[in-house]
Amino acid sequence: MSLWVIIPVKPLRRSKSRLSDVLNEDERTLLNYHMLENTLSILKEIHNIDGVLVVSRDPGALALARTFEARTLQEDGEPGLNLALKRAVVVAKAYSANSIMVLPADLPLITCKEIESVIDKLDANNKMIISPDRRMSGTNMLIVSPVDLVEFSFGPGSFERHVRQAQAKGAHIDVYQLESIGLDIDLPEDLDLYQKMQVFHSKEFFKVGQQRGD
C-alpha cells in the first residue's frame, strides 16, 4: 500500500495573522518556518512513507521542502486549501499513491513514533483515520484509502464533515486522538499552551518576546 503525505503550507509571511497581538510579522514568519522544518524532518525519518508532497504558493516553503527531498507543487490560480489538496492528490496518484495522509505543518509536538503508530493502523482499504484538533472541530490529520474516499472539506467543523462523508461511503473509521496532534498553533491561547507544555517536551521553537528583548 503506497502512502503519500501531503503538507499544505500557506505563505510563511502572511500565515498565522491571528497571532499578531503577540507576535510581529517577522516572528510569525520564523515560527511558521520552524514548524514546517520540524514536520519535514520528522517525516524524512519515517520509512513506511513513500513520498512527501508540499503544496504552497510560497517559493520559500517549497525551497525548504526540497532540501528534505520532498516533492513540491506550486499552488496557483484560485486560492483555497481544499482545491490545493485536490490538485495535490492528482500529483500523488501519478506516483501510484493509493493512500493519502494530509498533515498540516503547524503541529509542533508531533513525533516520529506517534506518526508511525497512526500509519500502522492503515491495515485495510476503504478506511479513514482522522485526528481532530483539541476543540474537536477541525481536522489536524487525515488518512484516507483510497485517495478519493472523501471530498476534502478542511476548515471549522471539518472533523464532523469528514466523518459523515466516510460513513456515507461505508468506510471503516478510526478516530485517533493525541495531545500532540490535537495542538495546532492558530490563536494566542494555543501558543501559550504550547509554551507551557515545553516542561514535558524537548522541542522549543519560540518564546514570545525573545527577539524583542522583553
Tab-separated table of C-alpha atoms in Angstrom:
chain	number	residue	atom	x	y	z
A	1	MET	CA	0.000	0.000	0.000
A	2	SER	CA	1.664	3.213	-1.206
A	3	LEU	CA	1.204	6.115	1.224
A	4	TRP	CA	1.978	9.713	0.362
A	5	VAL	CA	1.870	12.647	2.788
A	6	ILE	CA	0.561	15.975	1.544
A	7	ILE	CA	1.543	19.072	3.513
A	8	PRO	CA	-0.398	22.218	2.591
A	9	VAL	CA	1.513	25.378	3.502
A	10	LYS	CA	0.188	28.921	3.482
A	11	PRO	CA	2.626	31.756	2.673
A	12	LEU	CA	5.025	31.813	5.602
A	13	ARG	CA	4.982	35.602	5.981
A	14	ARG	CA	1.220	36.018	5.810
A	15	SER	CA	0.141	32.968	7.788
A	16	LYS	CA	-0.946	32.981	11.448
A	17	SER	CA	-2.315	36.531	11.362
A	18	ARG	CA	-4.432	35.722	14.420
A	19	LEU	CA	-1.194	35.689	16.423
A	20	SER	CA	-0.489	39.326	15.535
A	21	ASP	CA	-1.334	40.517	19.051
A	22	VAL	CA	1.585	38.530	20.497
A	23	LEU	CA	3.992	38.064	17.561
A	24	ASN	CA	5.069	40.561	14.925
A	25	GLU	CA	5.304	39.596	11.258
A	26	ASP	CA	8.952	38.515	11.382
A	27	GLU	CA	8.298	36.404	14.465
A	28	ARG	CA	5.293	34.722	12.872
A	29	THR	CA	7.333	34.004	9.743
A	30	LEU	CA	10.083	32.422	11.828
A	31	LEU	CA	7.582	30.314	13.752
A	32	ASN	CA	5.958	29.099	10.522
A	33	TYR	CA	9.359	28.267	9.030
A	34	HIS	CA	10.497	26.247	12.036
A	35	MET	CA	7.224	24.319	12.316
A	36	LEU	CA	7.416	23.343	8.637
A	37	GLU	CA	11.072	22.393	9.027
A	38	ASN	CA	10.231	20.233	12.040
A	39	THR	CA	7.397	18.472	10.199
A	40	LEU	CA	9.608	17.724	7.199
A	41	SER	CA	12.456	16.417	9.345
A	42	ILE	CA	10.116	14.042	11.197
A	43	LEU	CA	8.568	12.667	8.007
A	44	LYS	CA	12.005	12.105	6.463
A	45	GLU	CA	12.774	9.638	9.279
A	46	ILE	CA	9.674	7.512	8.661
A	47	HIS	CA	10.436	4.662	6.267
A	48	ASN	CA	6.903	3.463	5.514
A	49	ILE	CA	6.024	6.743	3.790
A	50	ASP	CA	6.522	6.507	0.036
A	51	GLY	CA	6.555	10.209	-0.679
A	52	VAL	CA	6.036	13.683	0.741
A	53	LEU	CA	4.423	16.427	-1.321
A	54	VAL	CA	4.366	20.057	-0.180
A	55	VAL	CA	1.810	22.292	-1.872
A	56	SER	CA	2.168	26.046	-1.447
A	57	ARG	CA	2.283	29.334	-3.305
A	58	ASP	CA	5.301	30.365	-1.170
A	59	PRO	CA	8.638	29.820	-3.006
A	60	GLY	CA	10.484	29.806	0.327
A	61	ALA	CA	8.337	26.993	1.703
A	62	LEU	CA	8.822	24.974	-1.480
A	63	ALA	CA	12.582	25.541	-1.415
A	64	LEU	CA	12.732	24.331	2.190
A	65	ALA	CA	10.730	21.236	1.251
A	66	ARG	CA	13.189	20.345	-1.492
A	67	THR	CA	16.094	20.399	0.983
A	68	PHE	CA	14.325	17.476	2.691
A	69	GLU	CA	13.889	15.707	-0.679
A	70	ALA	CA	10.143	16.297	-0.665
A	71	ARG	CA	8.338	16.857	-3.925
A	72	THR	CA	6.649	20.205	-4.397
A	73	LEU	CA	3.611	21.627	-6.106
A	74	GLN	CA	3.370	25.348	-6.798
A	75	GLU	CA	-0.136	26.492	-5.898
A	76	ASP	CA	-1.563	28.975	-8.374
A	77	GLY	CA	-4.868	30.157	-9.711
A	78	GLU	CA	-7.832	30.261	-7.368
A	79	PRO	CA	-6.609	30.105	-3.752
A	80	GLY	CA	-8.094	27.683	-1.267
A	81	LEU	CA	-6.890	24.808	0.865
A	82	ASN	CA	-9.332	22.178	-0.335
A	83	LEU	CA	-8.764	22.950	-4.001
A	84	ALA	CA	-4.990	22.857	-3.470
A	85	LEU	CA	-5.310	19.454	-1.814
A	86	LYS	CA	-7.427	18.156	-4.686
A	87	ARG	CA	-4.685	19.161	-7.125
A	88	ALA	CA	-2.022	17.615	-4.903
A	89	VAL	CA	-3.878	14.291	-4.848
A	90	VAL	CA	-3.777	14.200	-8.640
A	91	VAL	CA	0.016	14.526	-8.475
A	92	ALA	CA	0.305	11.847	-5.773
A	93	LYS	CA	-1.851	9.472	-7.832
A	94	ALA	CA	0.527	9.975	-10.748
A	95	TYR	CA	3.190	8.466	-8.492
A	96	SER	CA	0.899	5.478	-7.800
A	97	ALA	CA	-0.237	6.586	-4.347
A	98	ASN	CA	-3.294	4.686	-3.160
A	99	SER	CA	-3.374	6.194	0.336
A	100	ILE	CA	-3.031	9.831	1.347
A	101	MET	CA	-2.189	11.491	4.642
A	102	VAL	CA	-2.946	15.202	4.897
A	103	LEU	CA	-0.763	16.687	7.614
A	104	PRO	CA	-0.707	20.423	8.407
A	105	ALA	CA	2.665	21.998	9.086
A	106	ASP	CA	1.622	23.675	12.341
A	107	LEU	CA	1.648	20.716	14.758
A	108	PRO	CA	4.827	21.416	16.754
A	109	LEU	CA	4.569	18.462	19.149
A	110	ILE	CA	4.292	15.553	16.717
A	111	THR	CA	6.925	12.815	16.861
A	112	CYS	CA	8.102	10.022	14.560
A	113	LYS	CA	6.794	7.392	16.966
A	114	GLU	CA	3.301	8.869	17.034
A	115	ILE	CA	3.042	9.288	13.271
A	116	GLU	CA	4.298	5.728	12.757
A	117	SER	CA	1.724	4.404	15.218
A	118	VAL	CA	-1.039	6.083	13.223
A	119	ILE	CA	0.253	4.727	9.908
A	120	ASP	CA	0.318	1.228	11.395
A	121	LYS	CA	-3.459	1.450	11.760
A	122	LEU	CA	-3.834	1.716	7.979
A	123	ASP	CA	-4.475	-2.003	7.592
A	124	ALA	CA	-7.292	-2.035	5.052
A	125	ASN	CA	-8.698	-0.290	2.013
A	126	ASN	CA	-11.867	1.807	2.298
A	127	LYS	CA	-10.616	3.268	5.569
A	128	MET	CA	-10.218	6.696	7.117
A	129	ILE	CA	-8.034	7.608	10.086
A	130	ILE	CA	-8.768	11.049	11.452
A	131	SER	CA	-7.388	13.185	14.259
A	132	PRO	CA	-9.359	16.245	15.361
A	133	ASP	CA	-7.950	19.400	16.855
A	134	ARG	CA	-8.206	19.863	20.597
A	135	ARG	CA	-11.529	21.691	20.171
A	136	MET	CA	-13.000	18.697	18.295
A	137	SER	CA	-13.844	20.977	15.377
A	138	GLY	CA	-11.093	20.967	12.768
A	139	THR	CA	-9.127	18.098	11.258
A	140	ASN	CA	-5.455	18.016	12.246
A	141	MET	CA	-4.554	14.803	10.452
A	142	LEU	CA	-6.416	12.769	7.876
A	143	ILE	CA	-5.513	9.475	6.216
A	144	VAL	CA	-7.743	8.064	3.511
A	145	SER	CA	-7.544	4.895	1.462
A	146	PRO	CA	-8.356	5.064	-1.386
A	147	VAL	CA	-7.191	8.613	-2.051
A	148	ASP	CA	-10.622	9.753	-3.259
A	149	LEU	CA	-12.563	8.286	-0.327
A	150	VAL	CA	-13.797	11.741	0.739
A	151	GLU	CA	-14.026	15.224	-0.697
A	152	PHE	CA	-11.645	17.361	1.344
A	153	SER	CA	-13.552	19.840	3.484
A	154	PHE	CA	-10.966	21.409	5.773
A	155	GLY	CA	-11.946	24.384	7.893
A	156	PRO	CA	-14.089	24.902	11.008
A	157	GLY	CA	-16.310	21.885	11.568
A	158	SER	CA	-14.330	19.700	9.159
A	159	PHE	CA	-13.908	16.826	11.619
A	160	GLU	CA	-17.629	16.107	11.599
A	161	ARG	CA	-17.934	16.666	7.844
A	162	HIS	CA	-15.123	14.248	7.036
A	163	VAL	CA	-16.561	11.601	9.367
A	164	ARG	CA	-20.019	11.922	7.800
A	165	GLN	CA	-18.595	11.515	4.309
A	166	ALA	CA	-16.672	8.380	5.268
A	167	GLN	CA	-19.763	6.939	6.964
A	168	ALA	CA	-21.753	7.521	3.798
A	169	LYS	CA	-19.159	5.502	1.867
A	170	GLY	CA	-19.367	2.651	4.371
A	171	ALA	CA	-15.706	3.123	5.272
A	172	HIS	CA	-14.055	1.909	8.442
A	173	ILE	CA	-13.234	4.955	10.591
A	174	ASP	CA	-10.575	5.236	13.286
A	175	VAL	CA	-10.578	8.404	15.386
A	176	TYR	CA	-7.083	8.899	16.738
A	177	GLN	CA	-6.735	11.462	19.500
A	178	LEU	CA	-3.370	12.540	20.863
A	179	GLU	CA	-2.479	15.731	22.668
A	180	SER	CA	0.452	16.291	20.330
A	181	ILE	CA	-1.659	16.028	17.173
A	182	GLY	CA	-4.524	17.987	18.705
A	183	LEU	CA	-2.422	21.085	19.319
A	184	ASP	CA	-2.081	23.374	16.329
A	185	ILE	CA	-0.859	26.941	16.680
A	186	ASP	CA	-3.606	29.279	15.469
A	187	LEU	CA	-4.513	31.516	18.402
A	188	PRO	CA	-2.524	33.203	21.196
A	189	GLU	CA	-4.000	30.713	23.667
A	190	ASP	CA	-2.594	27.855	21.524
A	191	LEU	CA	0.853	29.415	21.600
A	192	ASP	CA	0.584	29.917	25.337
A	193	LEU	CA	-0.409	26.284	25.857
A	194	TYR	CA	2.433	25.121	23.633
A	195	GLN	CA	4.959	27.104	25.656
A	196	LYS	CA	3.621	25.699	28.919
A	197	MET	CA	3.908	22.175	27.540
A	198	GLN	CA	7.635	22.624	26.957
A	199	VAL	CA	8.074	21.373	30.510
A	200	PHE	CA	7.231	17.925	29.105
A	201	HIS	CA	8.692	18.181	25.593
A	202	SER	CA	12.227	18.897	24.441
A	203	LYS	CA	11.341	20.895	21.313
A	204	GLU	CA	11.045	24.639	21.574
A	205	PHE	CA	10.613	26.812	18.526
A	206	PHE	CA	9.765	30.127	20.018
A	207	LYS	CA	9.377	32.244	23.094
A	208	VAL	CA	7.138	35.282	22.892
A	209	GLY	CA	9.302	38.350	23.247
A	210	GLN	CA	12.673	36.613	22.937
A	211	GLN	CA	13.595	38.630	19.846
A	212	ARG	CA	12.117	41.834	21.235
A	213	GLY	CA	14.221	41.732	24.357
A	214	ASP	CA	11.165	41.620	26.661
